[in-house]
Short mmCIF file of C-alpha atoms in Angstrom, two decimals:
data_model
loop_
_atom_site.label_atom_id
_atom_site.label_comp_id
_atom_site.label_asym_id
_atom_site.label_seq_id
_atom_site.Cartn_x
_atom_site.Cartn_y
_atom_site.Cartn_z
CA UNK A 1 82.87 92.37 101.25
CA UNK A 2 83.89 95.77 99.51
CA UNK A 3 87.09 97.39 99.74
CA UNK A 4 86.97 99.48 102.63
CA UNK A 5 85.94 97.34 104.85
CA UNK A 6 88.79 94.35 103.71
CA UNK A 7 90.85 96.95 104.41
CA UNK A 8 89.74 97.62 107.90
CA UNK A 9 90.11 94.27 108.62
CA UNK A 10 93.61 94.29 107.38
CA UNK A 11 94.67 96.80 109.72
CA UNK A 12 92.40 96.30 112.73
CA UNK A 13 92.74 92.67 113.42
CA UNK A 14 96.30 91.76 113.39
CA UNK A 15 97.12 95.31 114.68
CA UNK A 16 94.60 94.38 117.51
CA UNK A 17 95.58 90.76 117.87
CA UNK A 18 99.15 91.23 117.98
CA UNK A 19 98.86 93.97 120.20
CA UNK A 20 96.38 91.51 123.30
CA UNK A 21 98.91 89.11 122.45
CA UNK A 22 102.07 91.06 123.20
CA UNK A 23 100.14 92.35 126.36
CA UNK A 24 99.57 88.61 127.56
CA UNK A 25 103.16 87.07 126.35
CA UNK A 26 105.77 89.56 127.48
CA UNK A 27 104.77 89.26 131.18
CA UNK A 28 105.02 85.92 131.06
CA UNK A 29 108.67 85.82 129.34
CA UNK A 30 109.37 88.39 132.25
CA UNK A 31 108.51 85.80 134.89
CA UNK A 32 110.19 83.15 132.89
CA UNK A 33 113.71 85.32 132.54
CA UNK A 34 113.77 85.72 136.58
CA UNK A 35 113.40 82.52 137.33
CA UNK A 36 115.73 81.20 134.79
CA UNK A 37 118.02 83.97 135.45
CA UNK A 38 118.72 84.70 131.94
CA UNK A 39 119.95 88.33 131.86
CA UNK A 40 121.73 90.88 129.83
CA UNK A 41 124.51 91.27 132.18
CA UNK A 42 125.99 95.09 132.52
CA UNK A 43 128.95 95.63 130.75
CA UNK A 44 131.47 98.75 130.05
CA UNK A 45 129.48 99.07 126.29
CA UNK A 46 126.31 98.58 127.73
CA UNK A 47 123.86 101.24 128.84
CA UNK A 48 122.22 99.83 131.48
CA UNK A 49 123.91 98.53 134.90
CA UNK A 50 121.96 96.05 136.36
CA UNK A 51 120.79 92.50 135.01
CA UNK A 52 117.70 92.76 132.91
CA UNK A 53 115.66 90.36 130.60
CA UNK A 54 116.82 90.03 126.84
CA UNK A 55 114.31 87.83 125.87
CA UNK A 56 111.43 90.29 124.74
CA UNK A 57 112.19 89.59 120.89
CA UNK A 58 111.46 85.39 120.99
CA UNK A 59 107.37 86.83 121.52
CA UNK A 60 107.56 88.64 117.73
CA UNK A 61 107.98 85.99 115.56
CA UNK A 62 105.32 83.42 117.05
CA UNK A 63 102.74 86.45 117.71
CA UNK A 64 102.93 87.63 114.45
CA UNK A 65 102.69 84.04 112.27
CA UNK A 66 99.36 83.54 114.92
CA UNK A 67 98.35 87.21 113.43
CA UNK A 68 99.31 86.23 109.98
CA UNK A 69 97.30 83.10 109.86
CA UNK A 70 94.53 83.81 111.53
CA UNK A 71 93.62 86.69 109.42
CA UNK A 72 94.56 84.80 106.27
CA UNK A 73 92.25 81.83 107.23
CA UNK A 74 89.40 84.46 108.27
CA UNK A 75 89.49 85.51 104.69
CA UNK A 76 89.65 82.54 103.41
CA UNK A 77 86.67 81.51 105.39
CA UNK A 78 84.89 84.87 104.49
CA UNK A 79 85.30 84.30 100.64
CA UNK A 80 87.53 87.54 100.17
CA UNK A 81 88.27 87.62 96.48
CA UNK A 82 91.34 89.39 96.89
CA UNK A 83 92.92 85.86 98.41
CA UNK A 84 91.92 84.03 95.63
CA UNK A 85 93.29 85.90 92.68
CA UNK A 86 96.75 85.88 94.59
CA UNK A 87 97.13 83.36 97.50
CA UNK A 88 99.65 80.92 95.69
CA UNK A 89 102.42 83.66 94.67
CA UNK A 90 101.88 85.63 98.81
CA UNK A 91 101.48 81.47 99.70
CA UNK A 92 105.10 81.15 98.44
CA UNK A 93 107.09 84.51 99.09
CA UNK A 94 105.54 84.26 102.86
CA UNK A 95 106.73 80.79 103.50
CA UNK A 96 110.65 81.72 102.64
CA UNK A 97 109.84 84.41 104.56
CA UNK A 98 108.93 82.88 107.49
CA UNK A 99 111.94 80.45 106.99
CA UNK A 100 114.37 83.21 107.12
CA UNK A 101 112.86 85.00 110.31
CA UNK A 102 112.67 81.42 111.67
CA UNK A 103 116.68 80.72 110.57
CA UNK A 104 117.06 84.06 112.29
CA UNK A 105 115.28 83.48 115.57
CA UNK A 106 116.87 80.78 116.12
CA UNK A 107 120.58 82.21 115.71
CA UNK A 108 119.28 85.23 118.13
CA UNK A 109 117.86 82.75 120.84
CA UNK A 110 121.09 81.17 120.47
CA UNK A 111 123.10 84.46 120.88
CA UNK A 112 121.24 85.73 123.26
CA UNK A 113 121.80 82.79 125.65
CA UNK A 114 124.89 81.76 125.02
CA UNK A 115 126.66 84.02 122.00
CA UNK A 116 127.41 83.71 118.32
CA UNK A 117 130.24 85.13 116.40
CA UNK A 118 129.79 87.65 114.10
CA UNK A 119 130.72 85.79 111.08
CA UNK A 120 128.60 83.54 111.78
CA UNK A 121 125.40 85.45 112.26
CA UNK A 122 126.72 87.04 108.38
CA UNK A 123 126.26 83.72 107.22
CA UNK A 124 123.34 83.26 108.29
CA UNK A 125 121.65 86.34 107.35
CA UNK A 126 123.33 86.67 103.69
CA UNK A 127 121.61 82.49 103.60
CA UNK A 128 117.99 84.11 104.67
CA UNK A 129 118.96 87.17 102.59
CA UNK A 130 119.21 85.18 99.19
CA UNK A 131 115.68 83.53 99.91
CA UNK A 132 113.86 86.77 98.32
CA UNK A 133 115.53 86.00 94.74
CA UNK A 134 114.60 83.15 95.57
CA UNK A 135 110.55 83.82 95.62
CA UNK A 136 111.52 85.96 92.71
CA UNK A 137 111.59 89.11 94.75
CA UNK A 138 114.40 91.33 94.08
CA UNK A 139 115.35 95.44 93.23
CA UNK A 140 114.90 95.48 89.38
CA UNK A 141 114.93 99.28 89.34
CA UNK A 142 115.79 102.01 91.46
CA UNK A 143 113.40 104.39 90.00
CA UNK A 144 115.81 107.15 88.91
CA UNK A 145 117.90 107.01 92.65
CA UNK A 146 121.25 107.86 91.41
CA UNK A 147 119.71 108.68 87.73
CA UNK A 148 118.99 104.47 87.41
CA UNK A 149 116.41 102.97 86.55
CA UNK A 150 115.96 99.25 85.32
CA UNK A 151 119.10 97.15 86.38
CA UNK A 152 119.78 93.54 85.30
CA UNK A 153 119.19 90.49 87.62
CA UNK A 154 122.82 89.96 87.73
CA UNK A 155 123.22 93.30 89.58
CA UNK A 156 119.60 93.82 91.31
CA UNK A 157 119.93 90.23 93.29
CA UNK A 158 123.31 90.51 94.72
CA UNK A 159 121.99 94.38 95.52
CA UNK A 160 119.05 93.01 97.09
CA UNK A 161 121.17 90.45 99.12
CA UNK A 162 123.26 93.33 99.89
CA UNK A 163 120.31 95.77 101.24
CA UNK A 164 118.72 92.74 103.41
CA UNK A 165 122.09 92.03 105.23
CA UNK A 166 122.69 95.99 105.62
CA UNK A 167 118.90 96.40 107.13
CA UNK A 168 119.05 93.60 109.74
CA UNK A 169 122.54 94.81 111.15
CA UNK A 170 121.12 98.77 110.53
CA UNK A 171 118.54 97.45 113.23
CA UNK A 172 120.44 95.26 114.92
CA UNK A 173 123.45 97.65 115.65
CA UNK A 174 121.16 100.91 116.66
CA UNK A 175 119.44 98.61 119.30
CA UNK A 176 121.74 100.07 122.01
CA UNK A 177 119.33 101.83 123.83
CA UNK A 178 115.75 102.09 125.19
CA UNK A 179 113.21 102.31 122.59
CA UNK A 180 115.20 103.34 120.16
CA UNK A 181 115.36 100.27 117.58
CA UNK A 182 111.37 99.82 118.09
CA UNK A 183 110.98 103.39 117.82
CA UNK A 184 112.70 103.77 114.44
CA UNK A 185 110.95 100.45 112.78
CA UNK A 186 107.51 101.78 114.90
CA UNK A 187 107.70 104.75 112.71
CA UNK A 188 108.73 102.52 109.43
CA UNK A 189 106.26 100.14 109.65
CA UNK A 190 103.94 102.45 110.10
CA UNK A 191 105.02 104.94 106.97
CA UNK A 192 105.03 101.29 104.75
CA UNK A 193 101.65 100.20 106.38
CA UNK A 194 100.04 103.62 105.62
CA UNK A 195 101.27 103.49 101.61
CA UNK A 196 100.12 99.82 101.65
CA UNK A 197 96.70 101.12 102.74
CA UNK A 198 96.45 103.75 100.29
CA UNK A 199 97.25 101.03 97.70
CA UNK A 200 95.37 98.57 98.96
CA UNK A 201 97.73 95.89 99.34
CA UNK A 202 96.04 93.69 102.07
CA UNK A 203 98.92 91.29 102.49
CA UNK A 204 101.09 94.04 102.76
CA UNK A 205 98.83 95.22 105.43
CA UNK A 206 98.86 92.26 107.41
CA UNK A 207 102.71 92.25 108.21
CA UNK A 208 103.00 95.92 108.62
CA UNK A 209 99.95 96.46 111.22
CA UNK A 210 101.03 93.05 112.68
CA UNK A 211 104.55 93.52 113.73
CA UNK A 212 103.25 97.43 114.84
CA UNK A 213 100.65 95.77 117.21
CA UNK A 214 103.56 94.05 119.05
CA UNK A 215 105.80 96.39 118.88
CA UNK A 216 103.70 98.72 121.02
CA UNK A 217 103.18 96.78 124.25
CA UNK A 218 107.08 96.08 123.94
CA UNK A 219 107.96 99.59 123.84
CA UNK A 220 105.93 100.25 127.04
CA UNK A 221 107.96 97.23 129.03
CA UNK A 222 110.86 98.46 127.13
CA UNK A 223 111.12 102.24 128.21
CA UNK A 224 108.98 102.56 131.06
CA UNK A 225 109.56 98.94 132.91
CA UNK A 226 110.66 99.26 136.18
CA UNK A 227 114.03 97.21 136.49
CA UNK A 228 113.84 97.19 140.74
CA UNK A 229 110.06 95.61 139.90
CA UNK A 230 111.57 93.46 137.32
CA UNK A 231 109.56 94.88 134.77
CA UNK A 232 111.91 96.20 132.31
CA UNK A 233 112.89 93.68 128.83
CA UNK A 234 114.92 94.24 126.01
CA UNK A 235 114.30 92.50 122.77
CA UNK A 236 117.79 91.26 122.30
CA UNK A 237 119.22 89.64 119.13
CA UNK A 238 116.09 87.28 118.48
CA UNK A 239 113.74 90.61 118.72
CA UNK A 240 116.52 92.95 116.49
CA UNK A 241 117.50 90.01 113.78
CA UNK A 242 113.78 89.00 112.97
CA UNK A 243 112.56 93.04 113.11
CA UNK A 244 115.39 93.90 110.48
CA UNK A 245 114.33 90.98 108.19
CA UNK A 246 110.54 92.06 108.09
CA UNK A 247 111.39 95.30 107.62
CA UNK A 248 113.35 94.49 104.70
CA UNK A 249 111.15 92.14 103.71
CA UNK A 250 108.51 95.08 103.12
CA UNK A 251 111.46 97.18 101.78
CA UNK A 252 112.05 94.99 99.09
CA UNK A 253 108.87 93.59 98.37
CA UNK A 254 108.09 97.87 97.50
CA UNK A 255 110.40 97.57 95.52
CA UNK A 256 109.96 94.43 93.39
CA UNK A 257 106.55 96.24 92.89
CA UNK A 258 107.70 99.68 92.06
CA UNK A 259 105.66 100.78 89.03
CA UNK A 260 103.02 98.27 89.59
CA UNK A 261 101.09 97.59 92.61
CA UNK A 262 103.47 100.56 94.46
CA UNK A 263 104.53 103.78 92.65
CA UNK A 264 108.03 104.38 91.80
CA UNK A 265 108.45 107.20 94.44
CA UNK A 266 107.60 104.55 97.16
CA UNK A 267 111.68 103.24 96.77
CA UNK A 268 113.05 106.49 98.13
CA UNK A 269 110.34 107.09 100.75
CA UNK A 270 110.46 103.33 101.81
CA UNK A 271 114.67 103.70 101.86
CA UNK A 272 114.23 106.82 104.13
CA UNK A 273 112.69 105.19 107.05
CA UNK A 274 115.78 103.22 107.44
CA UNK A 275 118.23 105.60 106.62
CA UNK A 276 119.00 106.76 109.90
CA UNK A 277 120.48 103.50 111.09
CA UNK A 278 122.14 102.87 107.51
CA UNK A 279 123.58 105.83 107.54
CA UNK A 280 124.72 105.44 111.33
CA UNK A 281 126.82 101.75 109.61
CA UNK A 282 129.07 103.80 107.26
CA UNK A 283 129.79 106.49 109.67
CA UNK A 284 130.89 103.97 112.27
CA UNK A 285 132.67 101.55 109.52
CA UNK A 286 134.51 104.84 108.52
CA UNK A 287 135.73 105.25 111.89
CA UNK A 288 136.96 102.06 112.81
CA UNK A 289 138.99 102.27 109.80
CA UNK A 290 140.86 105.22 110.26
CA UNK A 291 141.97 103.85 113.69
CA UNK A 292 142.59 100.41 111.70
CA UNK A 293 140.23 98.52 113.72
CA UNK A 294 137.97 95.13 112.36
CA UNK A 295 135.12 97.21 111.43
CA UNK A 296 132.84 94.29 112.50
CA UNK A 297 133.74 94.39 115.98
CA UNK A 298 131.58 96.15 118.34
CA UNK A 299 132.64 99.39 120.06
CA UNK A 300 130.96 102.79 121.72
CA UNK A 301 131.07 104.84 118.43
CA UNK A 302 127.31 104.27 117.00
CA UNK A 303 125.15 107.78 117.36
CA UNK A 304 123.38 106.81 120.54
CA UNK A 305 126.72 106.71 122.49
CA UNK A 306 127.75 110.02 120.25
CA UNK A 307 124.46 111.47 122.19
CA UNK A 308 124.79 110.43 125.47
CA UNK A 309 128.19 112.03 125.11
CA UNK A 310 126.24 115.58 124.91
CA UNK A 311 125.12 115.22 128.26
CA UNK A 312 121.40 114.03 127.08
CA UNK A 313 119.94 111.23 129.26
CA UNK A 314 119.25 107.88 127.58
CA UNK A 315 115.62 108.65 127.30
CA UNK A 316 116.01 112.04 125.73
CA UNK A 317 118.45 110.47 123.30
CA UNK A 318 115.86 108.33 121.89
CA UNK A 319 113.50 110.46 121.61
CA UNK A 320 115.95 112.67 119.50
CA UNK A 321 116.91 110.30 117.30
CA UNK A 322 113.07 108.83 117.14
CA UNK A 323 112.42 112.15 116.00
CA UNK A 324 115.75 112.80 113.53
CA UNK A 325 114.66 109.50 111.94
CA UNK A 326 111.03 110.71 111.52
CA UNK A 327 112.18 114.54 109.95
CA UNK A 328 113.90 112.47 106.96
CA UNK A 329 110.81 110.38 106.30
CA UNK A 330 108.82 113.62 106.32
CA UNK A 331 111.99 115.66 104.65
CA UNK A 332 111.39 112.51 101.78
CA UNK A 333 107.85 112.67 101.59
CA UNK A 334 107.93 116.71 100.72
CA UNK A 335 111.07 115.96 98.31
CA UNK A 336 108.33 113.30 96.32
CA UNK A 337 105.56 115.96 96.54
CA UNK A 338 107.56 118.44 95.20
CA UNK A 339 108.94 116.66 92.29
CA UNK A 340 112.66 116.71 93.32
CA UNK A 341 113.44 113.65 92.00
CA UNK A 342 114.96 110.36 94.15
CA UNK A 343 118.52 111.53 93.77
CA UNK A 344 118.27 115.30 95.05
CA UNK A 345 116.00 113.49 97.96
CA UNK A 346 118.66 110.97 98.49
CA UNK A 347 121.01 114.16 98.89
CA UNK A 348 118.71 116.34 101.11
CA UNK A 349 118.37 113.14 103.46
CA UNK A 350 122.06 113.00 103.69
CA UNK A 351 122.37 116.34 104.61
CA UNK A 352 119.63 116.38 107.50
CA UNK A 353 121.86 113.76 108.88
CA UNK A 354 125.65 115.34 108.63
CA UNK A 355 123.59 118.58 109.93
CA UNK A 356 122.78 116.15 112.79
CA UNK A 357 125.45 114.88 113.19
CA UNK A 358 128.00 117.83 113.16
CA UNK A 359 125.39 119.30 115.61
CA UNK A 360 126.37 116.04 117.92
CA UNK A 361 130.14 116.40 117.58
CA UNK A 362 129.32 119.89 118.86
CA UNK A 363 127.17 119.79 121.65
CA UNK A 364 129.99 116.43 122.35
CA UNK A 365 132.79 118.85 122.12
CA UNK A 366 130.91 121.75 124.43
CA UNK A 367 130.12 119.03 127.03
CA UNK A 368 133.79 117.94 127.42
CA UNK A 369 134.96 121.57 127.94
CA UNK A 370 132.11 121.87 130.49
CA UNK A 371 133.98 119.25 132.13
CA UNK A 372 137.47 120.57 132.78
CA UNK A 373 136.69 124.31 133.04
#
C-alpha cells in the first residue's frame, strides 16, 4: 500500500467512522437524558434558561478509542509497514493517553451529575498531565518562541505539565456557549490534522480526523437542536475535559517532534489554535485579581459574556469568536511564511487579540449608553 493511499485511509475512515457513530450515539444519549432527567439546570451564569442535556461529551471518548482501534487493527491486518517500524513507542504513548482521557471522563461524568470541586478536578488533571513525561513526551525546545530554543528536562516537563493543565481548563472554561468550544478545537484539530497530513504522520492522523468526525454531528445537536423538541445537548465537563486533553495531547506530541518528524515552525502555529482561549485565562485571572477575588472561582467575565454584553446574540457571538480564533491561526501561518520568526508571531497574535478585545469593551461600553439614553 503506497503512501497516498495510507494516508487516505488515515483521514477517511476514522473521520467517517466517528462521524456514523456520533450520528447513531448522540440521539440515543438524548433519549437517555429525558428519561433520566439529567439536565443542565438554568442558572444566573448560564446562557441558556431551560433544562437541557449535558451529557453529549461521555459519546467522545468511547467513539473515538472504537475509531482508534479499528483503524489500527485494519492496518495491522493490511500489513502497513508504517505500523511495524513504530507500533511499540505509539503502543505506549497511546495507552497513557487513553488513561488520562479515561481519569478525565470519569471526573466529568462525575461533575456533570453530581459536581466536583475545583481543586479537585486540578488534581486530577496535573495527575493525567504528568503521564506525557511519562511516555517520554515533553517540550524540549521552543524553537526560538521567546528567542529559546533547547531547554533542559528539569524545565521542559514541569512546562509541559503546565501547558496540559492550561489547555484542558482553556477548553473547559470557553465552553460557555453554543458551539463555541467545538468550534475553536473543530478548527484546531483540523489545522494539526492538515500539518500531520502533509507530514505524513498516520497516527497523528488518526486522533486528529477522529475526534473531528465526532465533533461534527455534535455541533449540529449542539447549535441547531431544538430544546422544545428536546433535541438540543451540550457536551458538559466529560465532553470539555477529554477535548482539552487530546488537543494537548497533539500539542505536545508537535512539539516533542519539533525538528524531526514536525518542523520547528509547527510549535507556534500549533500554540495559535489555542490561543484564543489561553489568552481569554489570563485576561479573566487578571480581573478577578484586581477585585481580590479566588481567581479559580467561576464568574461572568470570560469573552463570550464580554460579547453578549455588545448586544450580539449567542449565535453571532460564536461565530465571532469561531472566526477571531481562526484570523490568528491564519495571522500565524503568514507570520511562518514570511519568516517573522516565533516571537514577533507570538506578538502579532497578541495584538489581534487586545485589538479584539478593546473593540469588545467598546461596542460593551456603546451598548450600555444605548441603554440609558
Amino acid at each position: 500500500m503506497d503512501n497516498i493511499m495510507i494516508m487516505a485511509f488515515s483521514i477517511a475512515v476514522p473521520f467517517l467512522l466517528s462521524a456514523v457513530l456520533g450520528w447513531l450515539f448522540i440521539p440515543r444519549v438524548l433519549i437517555l437524558s429525558h428519561r433520566r432527567r439529567l439536565y443542565d439546570i438554568p442558572d444566573d451564569r448560564k446562557m441558556h434558561d431551560r433544562p437541557v442535556p449535558r451529557l453529549g461529551g461521555i459519546t467522545f471518548l468511547p467513539i473515538l478509542l472504537i475509531c482508534i482501534c479499528l483503524t489500527i487493527g485494519f492496518w495491522v491486518m493490511l500489513g502497513v509497514p508504517y505500523v511495524t517500524d513504530r507500533l511499540n513507542l505509539m503502543i505506549i504513548r497511546f495507552c497513557l493517553l487513553f488513561v488520562g482521557m479515561m481519569m478525565l471522563f470519569l471526573v466529568g461524568v462525575v461533575d456533570d451529575l453530581i459536581g466536583v470541586t475545583y481543586k479537585a478536578k486540578f488534581m486530577v488533571q496535573i495527575a493525567c498531565a504528568f503521564l506525557f513525561p511519562l511516555s517520554g513526551m515533553w517540550i524540549h525546545d521552543l524553537s526560538g518562541l521567546f528567542w529559546i530554543h533547547e531547554i533542559p528536562a528539569c524545565v521542559g516537563i514541569p512546562l509541559t505539565v503546565f501547558v496540559v493543565v492550561y489547555v484542558i481548563n482553556g477548553i473547559n472554561l470557553i465552553d460557555g456557549i453554543d458551539g463555541l468550544a467545538a468550534g475553536i478545537c473543530g478548527i484546531s484539530l483540523l489545522t494539526l490534522g492538515i500539518a500531520a497530513a502533509v507530514m505524513a504522520q498516520h497516527f497523528f492522523l488518526l486522533f486528529a480526523f477522529g475526534m473531528f468526525g465526532i465533533l461534527v454531528p455534535f455541533w449540529i445537536y449542539n447549535v441547531f437542536g431544538n430544546v422544545q423538541k428536546s433535541h438540543k445537548i451540550f457536551m458538559g465537563d466529560t465532553g470539555s475535559l477529554t477535548l482539552g486533553y487530546l488537543v494537548s495531547f497533539l500539542l505536545i506530541y508537535m512539539a516533542g517532534e519539533s525538528g524531526k518528524t514536525f518542523p520547528s515552525e509547527m510549535l507556534i502555529i500549533g500554540l495559535s489554535t489555542v490561543l484564543l482561549p489561553m489568552f481569554d485565562i489570563v485576561r479573566v485571572v487578571i480581573a478577578r485579581m484586581k477585585n481580590h477575588r479566588n481567581p479559580f472561582l467561576p464568574d461572568k467575565n470570560h469573552i463570550h459574556h464580554k460579547l453578549l454584553r455588545t448586544g450580539l446574540s449567542a449565535r453571532w457571538v460564536m461565530a465571532v469568536l469561531v472566526m477571531v480564533s481562526l484570523l490568528i491561526v491564519l495571522v500565524t501561518i503568514l507570520g511562518v511564511d514570511l519568516h517573522l520568526g516565533a516571537t514577533l508571531i507570538f506578538l502579532v497574535d497578541l495584538g489581534v487579540w487586545l485589538i479584539f478585545d478593546y473593540t469588545a469593551n467598546y461596542f460593551i461600553h456603546k451598548n450600555h449608553r444605548k441603554k440609558y439614553e
